[in-house]
PDB file of C-alpha atoms in Angstrom:
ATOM      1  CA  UNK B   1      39.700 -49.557 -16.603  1.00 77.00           C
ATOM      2  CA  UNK B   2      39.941 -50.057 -12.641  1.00 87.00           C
ATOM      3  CA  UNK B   3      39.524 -46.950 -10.507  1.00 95.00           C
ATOM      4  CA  UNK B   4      42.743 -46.053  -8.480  1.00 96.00           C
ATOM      5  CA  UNK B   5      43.589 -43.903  -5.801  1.00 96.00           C
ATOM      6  CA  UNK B   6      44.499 -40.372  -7.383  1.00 93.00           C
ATOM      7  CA  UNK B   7      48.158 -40.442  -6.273  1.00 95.00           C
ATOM      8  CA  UNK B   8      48.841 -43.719  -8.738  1.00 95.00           C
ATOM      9  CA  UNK B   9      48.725 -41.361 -11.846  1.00 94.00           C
ATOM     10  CA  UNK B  10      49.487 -42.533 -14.984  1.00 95.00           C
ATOM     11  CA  UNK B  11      53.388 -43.470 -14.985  1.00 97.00           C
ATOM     12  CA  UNK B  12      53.419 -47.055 -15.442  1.00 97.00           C
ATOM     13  CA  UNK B  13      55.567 -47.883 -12.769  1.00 97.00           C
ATOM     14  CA  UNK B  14      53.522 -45.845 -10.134  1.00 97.00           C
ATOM     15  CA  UNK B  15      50.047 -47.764 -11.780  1.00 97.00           C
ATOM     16  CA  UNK B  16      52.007 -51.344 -10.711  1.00 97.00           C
ATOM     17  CA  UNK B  17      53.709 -50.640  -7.694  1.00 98.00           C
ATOM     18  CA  UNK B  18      49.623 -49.068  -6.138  1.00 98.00           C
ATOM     19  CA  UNK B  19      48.073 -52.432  -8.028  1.00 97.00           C
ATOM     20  CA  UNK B  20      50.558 -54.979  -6.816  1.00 97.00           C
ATOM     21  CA  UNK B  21      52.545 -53.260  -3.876  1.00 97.00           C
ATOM     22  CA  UNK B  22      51.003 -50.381  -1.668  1.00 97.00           C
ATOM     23  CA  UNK B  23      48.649 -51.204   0.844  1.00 96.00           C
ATOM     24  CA  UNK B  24      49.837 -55.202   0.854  1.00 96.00           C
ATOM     25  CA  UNK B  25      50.430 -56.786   4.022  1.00 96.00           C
ATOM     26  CA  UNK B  26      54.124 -56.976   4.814  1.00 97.00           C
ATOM     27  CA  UNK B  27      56.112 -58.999   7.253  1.00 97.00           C
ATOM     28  CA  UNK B  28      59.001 -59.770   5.684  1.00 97.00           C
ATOM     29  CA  UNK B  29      61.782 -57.924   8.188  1.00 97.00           C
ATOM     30  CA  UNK B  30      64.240 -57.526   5.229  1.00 97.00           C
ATOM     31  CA  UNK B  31      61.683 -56.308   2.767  1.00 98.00           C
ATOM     32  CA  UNK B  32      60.661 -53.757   5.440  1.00 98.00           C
ATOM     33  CA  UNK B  33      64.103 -52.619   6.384  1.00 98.00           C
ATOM     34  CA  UNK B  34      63.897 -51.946   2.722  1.00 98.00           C
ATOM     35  CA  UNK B  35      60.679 -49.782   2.744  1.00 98.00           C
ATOM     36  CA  UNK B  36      61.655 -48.035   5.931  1.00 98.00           C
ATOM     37  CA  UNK B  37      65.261 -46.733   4.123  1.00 98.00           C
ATOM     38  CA  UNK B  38      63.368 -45.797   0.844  1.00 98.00           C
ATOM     39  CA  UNK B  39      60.889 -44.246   2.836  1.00 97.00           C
ATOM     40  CA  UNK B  40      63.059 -42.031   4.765  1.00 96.00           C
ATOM     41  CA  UNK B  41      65.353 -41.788   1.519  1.00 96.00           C
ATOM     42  CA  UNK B  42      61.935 -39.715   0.216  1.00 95.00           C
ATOM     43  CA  UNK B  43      61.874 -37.407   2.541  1.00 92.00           C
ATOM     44  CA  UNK B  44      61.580 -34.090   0.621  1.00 90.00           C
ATOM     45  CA  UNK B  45      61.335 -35.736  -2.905  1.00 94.00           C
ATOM     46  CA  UNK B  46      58.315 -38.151  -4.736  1.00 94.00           C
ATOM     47  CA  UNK B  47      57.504 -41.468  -4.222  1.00 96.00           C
ATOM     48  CA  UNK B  48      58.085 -41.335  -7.749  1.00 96.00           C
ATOM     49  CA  UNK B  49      61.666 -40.440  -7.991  1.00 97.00           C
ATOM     50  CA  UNK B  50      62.567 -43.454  -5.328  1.00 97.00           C
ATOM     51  CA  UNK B  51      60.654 -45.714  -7.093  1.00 97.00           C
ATOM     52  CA  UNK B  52      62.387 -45.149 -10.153  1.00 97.00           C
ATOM     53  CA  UNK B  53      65.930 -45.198  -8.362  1.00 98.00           C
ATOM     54  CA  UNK B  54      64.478 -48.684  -6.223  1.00 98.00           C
ATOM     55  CA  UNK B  55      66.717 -51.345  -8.484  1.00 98.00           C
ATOM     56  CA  UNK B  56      69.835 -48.644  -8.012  1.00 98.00           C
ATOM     57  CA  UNK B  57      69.285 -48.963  -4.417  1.00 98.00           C
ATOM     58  CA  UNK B  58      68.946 -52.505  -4.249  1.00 98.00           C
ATOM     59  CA  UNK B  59      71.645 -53.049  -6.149  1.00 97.00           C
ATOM     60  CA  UNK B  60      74.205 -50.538  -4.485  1.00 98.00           C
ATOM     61  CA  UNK B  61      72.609 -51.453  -0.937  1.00 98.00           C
ATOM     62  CA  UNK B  62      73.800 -55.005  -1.298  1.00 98.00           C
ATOM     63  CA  UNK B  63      69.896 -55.941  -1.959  1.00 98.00           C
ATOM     64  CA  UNK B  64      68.772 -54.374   1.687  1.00 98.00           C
ATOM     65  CA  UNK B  65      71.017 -57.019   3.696  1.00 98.00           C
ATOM     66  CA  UNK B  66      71.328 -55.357   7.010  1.00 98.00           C
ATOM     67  CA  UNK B  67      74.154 -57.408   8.073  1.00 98.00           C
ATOM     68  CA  UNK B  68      75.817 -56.221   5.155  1.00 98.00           C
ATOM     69  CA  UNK B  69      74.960 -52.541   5.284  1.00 98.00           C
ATOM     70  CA  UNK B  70      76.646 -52.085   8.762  1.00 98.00           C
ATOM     71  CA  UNK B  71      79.978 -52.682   7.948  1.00 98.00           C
ATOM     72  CA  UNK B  72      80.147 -50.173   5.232  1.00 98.00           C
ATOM     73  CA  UNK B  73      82.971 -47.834   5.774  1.00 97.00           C
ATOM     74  CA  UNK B  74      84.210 -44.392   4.237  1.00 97.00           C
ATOM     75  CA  UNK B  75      84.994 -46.433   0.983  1.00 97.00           C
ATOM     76  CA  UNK B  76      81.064 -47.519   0.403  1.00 98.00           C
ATOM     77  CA  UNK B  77      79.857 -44.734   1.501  1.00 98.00           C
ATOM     78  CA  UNK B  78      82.418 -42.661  -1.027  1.00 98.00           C
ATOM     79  CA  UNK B  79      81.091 -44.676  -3.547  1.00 97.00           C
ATOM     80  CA  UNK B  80      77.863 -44.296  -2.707  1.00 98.00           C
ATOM     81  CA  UNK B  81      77.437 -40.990  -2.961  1.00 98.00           C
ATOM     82  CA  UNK B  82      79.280 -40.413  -5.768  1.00 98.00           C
ATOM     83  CA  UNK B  83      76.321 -42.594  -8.023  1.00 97.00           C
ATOM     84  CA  UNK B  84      73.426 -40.882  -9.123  1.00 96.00           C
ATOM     85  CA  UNK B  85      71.622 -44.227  -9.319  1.00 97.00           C
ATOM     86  CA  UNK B  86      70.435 -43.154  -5.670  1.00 97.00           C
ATOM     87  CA  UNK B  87      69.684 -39.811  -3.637  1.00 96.00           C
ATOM     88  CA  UNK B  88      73.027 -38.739  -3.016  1.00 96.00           C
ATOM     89  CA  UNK B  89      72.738 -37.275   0.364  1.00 96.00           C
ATOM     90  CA  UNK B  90      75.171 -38.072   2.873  1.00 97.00           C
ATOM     91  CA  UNK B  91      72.815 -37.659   5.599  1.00 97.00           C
ATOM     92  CA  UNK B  92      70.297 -39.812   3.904  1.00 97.00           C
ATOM     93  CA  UNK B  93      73.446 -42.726   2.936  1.00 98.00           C
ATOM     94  CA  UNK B  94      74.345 -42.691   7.030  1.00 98.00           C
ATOM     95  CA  UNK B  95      71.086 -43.383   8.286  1.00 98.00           C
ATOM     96  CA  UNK B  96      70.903 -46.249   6.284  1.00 98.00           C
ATOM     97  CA  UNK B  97      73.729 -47.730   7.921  1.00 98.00           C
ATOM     98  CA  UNK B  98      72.521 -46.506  11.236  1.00 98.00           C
ATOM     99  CA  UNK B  99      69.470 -48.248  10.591  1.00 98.00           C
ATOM    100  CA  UNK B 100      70.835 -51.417   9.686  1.00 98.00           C
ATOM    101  CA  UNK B 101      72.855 -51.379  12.843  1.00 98.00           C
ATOM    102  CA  UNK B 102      69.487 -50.511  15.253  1.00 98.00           C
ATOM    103  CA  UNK B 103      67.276 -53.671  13.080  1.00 98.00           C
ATOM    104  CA  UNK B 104      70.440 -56.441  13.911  1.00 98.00           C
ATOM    105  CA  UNK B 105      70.469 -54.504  17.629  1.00 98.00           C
ATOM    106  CA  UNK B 106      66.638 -55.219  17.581  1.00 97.00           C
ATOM    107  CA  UNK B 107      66.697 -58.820  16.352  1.00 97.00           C
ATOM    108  CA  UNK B 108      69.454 -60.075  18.321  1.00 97.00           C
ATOM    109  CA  UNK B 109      66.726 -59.132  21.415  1.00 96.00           C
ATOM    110  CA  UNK B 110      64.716 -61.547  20.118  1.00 96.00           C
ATOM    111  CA  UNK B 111      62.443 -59.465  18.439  1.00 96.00           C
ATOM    112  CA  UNK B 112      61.628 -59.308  14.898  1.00 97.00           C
ATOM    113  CA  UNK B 113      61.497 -56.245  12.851  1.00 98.00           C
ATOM    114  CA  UNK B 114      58.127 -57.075  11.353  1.00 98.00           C
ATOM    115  CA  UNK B 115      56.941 -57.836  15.240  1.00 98.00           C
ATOM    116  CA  UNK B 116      57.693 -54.849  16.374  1.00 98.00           C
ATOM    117  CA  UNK B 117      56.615 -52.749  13.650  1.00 98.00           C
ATOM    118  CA  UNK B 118      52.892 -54.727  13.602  1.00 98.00           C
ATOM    119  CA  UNK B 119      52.956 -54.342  17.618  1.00 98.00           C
ATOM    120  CA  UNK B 120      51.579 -50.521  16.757  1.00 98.00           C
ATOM    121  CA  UNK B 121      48.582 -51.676  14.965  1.00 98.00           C
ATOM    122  CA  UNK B 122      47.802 -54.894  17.566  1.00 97.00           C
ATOM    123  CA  UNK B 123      49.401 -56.940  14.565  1.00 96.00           C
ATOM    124  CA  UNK B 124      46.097 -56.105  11.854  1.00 95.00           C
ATOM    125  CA  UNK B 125      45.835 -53.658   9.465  1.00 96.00           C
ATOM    126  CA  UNK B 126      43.689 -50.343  10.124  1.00 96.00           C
ATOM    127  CA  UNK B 127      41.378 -50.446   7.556  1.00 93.00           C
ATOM    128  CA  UNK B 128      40.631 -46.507   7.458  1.00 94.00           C
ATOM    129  CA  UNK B 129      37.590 -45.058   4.894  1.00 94.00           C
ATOM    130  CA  UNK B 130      38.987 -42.178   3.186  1.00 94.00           C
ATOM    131  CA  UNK B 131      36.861 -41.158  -0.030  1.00 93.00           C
ATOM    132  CA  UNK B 132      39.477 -38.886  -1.683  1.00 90.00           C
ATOM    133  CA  UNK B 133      43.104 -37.996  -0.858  1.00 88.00           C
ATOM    134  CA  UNK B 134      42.530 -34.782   0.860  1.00 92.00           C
ATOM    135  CA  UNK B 135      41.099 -36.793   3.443  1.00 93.00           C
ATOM    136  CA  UNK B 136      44.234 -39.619   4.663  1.00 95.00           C
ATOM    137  CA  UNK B 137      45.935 -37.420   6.774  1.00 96.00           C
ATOM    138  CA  UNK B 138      49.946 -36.751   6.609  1.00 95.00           C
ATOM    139  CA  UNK B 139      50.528 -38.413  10.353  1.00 97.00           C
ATOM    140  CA  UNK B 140      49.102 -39.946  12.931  1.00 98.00           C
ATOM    141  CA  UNK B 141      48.859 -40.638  16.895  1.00 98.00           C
ATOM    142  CA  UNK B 142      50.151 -44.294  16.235  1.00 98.00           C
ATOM    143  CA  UNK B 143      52.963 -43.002  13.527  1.00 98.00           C
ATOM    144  CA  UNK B 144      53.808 -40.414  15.717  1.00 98.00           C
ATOM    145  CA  UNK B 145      54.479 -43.563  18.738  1.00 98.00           C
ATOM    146  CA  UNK B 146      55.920 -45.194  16.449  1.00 98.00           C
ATOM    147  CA  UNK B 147      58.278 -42.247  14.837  1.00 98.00           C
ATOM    148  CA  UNK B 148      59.148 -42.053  18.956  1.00 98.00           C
ATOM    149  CA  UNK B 149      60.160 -45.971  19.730  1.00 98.00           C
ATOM    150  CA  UNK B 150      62.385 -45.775  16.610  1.00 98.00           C
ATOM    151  CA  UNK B 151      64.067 -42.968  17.123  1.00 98.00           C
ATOM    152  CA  UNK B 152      64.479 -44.277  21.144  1.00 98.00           C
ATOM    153  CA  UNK B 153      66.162 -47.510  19.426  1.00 98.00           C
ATOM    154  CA  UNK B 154      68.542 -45.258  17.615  1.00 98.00           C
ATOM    155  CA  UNK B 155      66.854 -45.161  14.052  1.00 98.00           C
ATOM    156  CA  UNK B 156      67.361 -42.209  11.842  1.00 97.00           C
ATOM    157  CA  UNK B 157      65.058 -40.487   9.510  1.00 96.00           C
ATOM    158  CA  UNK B 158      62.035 -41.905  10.830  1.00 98.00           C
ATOM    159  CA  UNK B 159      59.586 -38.917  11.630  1.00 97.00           C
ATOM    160  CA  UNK B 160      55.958 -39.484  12.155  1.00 98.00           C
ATOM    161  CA  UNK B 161      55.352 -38.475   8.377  1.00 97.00           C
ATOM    162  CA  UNK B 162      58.080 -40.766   6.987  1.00 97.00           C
ATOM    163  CA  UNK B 163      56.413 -43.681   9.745  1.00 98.00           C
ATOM    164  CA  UNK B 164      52.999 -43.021   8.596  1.00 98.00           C
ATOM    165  CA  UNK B 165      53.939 -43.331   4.669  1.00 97.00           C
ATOM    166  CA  UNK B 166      55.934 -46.712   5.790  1.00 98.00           C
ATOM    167  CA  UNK B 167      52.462 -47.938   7.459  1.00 98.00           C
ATOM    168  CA  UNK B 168      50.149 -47.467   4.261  1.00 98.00           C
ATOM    169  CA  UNK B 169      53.334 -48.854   1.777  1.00 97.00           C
ATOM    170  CA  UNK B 170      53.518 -51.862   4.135  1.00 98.00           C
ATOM    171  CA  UNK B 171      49.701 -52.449   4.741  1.00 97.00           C
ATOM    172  CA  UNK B 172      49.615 -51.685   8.191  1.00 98.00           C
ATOM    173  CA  UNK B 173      46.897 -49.564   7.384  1.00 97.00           C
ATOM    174  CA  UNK B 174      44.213 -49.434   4.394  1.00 96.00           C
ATOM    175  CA  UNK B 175      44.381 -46.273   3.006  1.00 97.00           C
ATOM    176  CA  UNK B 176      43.501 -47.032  -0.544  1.00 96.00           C
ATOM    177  CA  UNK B 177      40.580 -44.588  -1.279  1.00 96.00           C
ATOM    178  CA  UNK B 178      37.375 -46.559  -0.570  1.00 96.00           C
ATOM    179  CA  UNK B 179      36.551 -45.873  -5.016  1.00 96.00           C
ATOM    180  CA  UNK B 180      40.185 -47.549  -5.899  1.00 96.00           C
ATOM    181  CA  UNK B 181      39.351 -51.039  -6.482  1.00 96.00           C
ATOM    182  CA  UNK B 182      42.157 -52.527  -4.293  1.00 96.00           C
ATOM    183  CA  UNK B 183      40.066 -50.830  -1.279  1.00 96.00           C
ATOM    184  CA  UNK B 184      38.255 -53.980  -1.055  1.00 93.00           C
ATOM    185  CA  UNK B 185      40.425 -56.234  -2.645  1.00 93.00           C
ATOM    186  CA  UNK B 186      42.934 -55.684   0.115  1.00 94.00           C
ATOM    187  CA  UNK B 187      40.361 -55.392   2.947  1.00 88.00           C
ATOM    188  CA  UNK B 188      38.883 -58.860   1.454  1.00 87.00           C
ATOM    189  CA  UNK B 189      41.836 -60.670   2.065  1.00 82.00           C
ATOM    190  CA  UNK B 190      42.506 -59.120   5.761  1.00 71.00           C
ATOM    191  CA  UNK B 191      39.352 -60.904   6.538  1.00 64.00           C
ATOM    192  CA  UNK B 192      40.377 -63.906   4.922  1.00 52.00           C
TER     193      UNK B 192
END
């Protein structure tokens, strides 16, 4: 059986998203709008929960369509919090429409989610060295810049924390622990 990094546990849903997801290059700028909202829909739960409650959300979000997502009104967002196929916080249910308004405000500048997100890490992954998971720390100087510009274009629930967990989910960095065999796997095909 492949080592993983500690965090993967045993839950098989956790085992497949670390072994086919986490860590992966992503540039997609719908499939990161995604990861940003479930991300920030986290905050104070597990990556576990979320990931459990993904196919709700993508079904109830209109499958992460941003165009979509910022006309809901006080009907959706009624309805939205009334299903317990997502986290039902109001807070949480507005900032995904907020967001979806700031990613159209950003593209129809000309620039593309996934190019401004990459700009932070000079458009390569950061392939960092941690040996355990004590060591990959919580936030960083670049999540912490980019925690900043979002917030400046009028994204919500985007601390450094939530920014820093969106860079490792979308490959922007490498934290896999350097035992977990997708350490190299993944750093393999950055070179490639």
């Amino acid at each position: 059986m492949p080592q993983r990094c500690q965090w993967a546990g045993e839950d098989p849903l956790m085992v497949a998203y670390h072994d086919e997801e986490w860590g992966v290059p992503l540039r997609d700028d719908r499939r990161l709008f995604e990861l940003l909202i479930l991300e920030g829909a986290q905050a104070g739960l597990s990556w576990r929960t979320i990931l459990h409650k993904r196919e709700n959300y993508r079904r109830l979000f209109d499958g992460f369509d941003p165009v979509k997502i910022a006309r809901y009104r006080d009907a959706k967002v009624k309805k939205l919090l009334a299903d317990a196929g997502i986290v039902r916080n109001r807070l949480k249910v507005a900032a995904t429409i907020q967001n979806a308004k700031s990613l159209l405000a950003l593209q129809k500048s000309g620039t593309s989610f996934s190019e401004f997100l990459w700009q932070f890490v000079d458009d390569k992954p950061v392939r960092n060295r941690w040996k355990s998971l004590s060591d990959i720390p919580a936030k960083t100087d670049v999540s912490d810049a980019m925690s900043k510009e979002l917030k400046a274009r009028g994204f919500k629930f985007v601390g450094s924390t939530i920014c820093y967990a969106f860079m490792q989910a979308a490959g922007m960095v490498n934290d896999h622990e350097t035992s977990c065999y997708r350490y190299s796997q993944i750093a393999a095909e950055d070179r490639g």
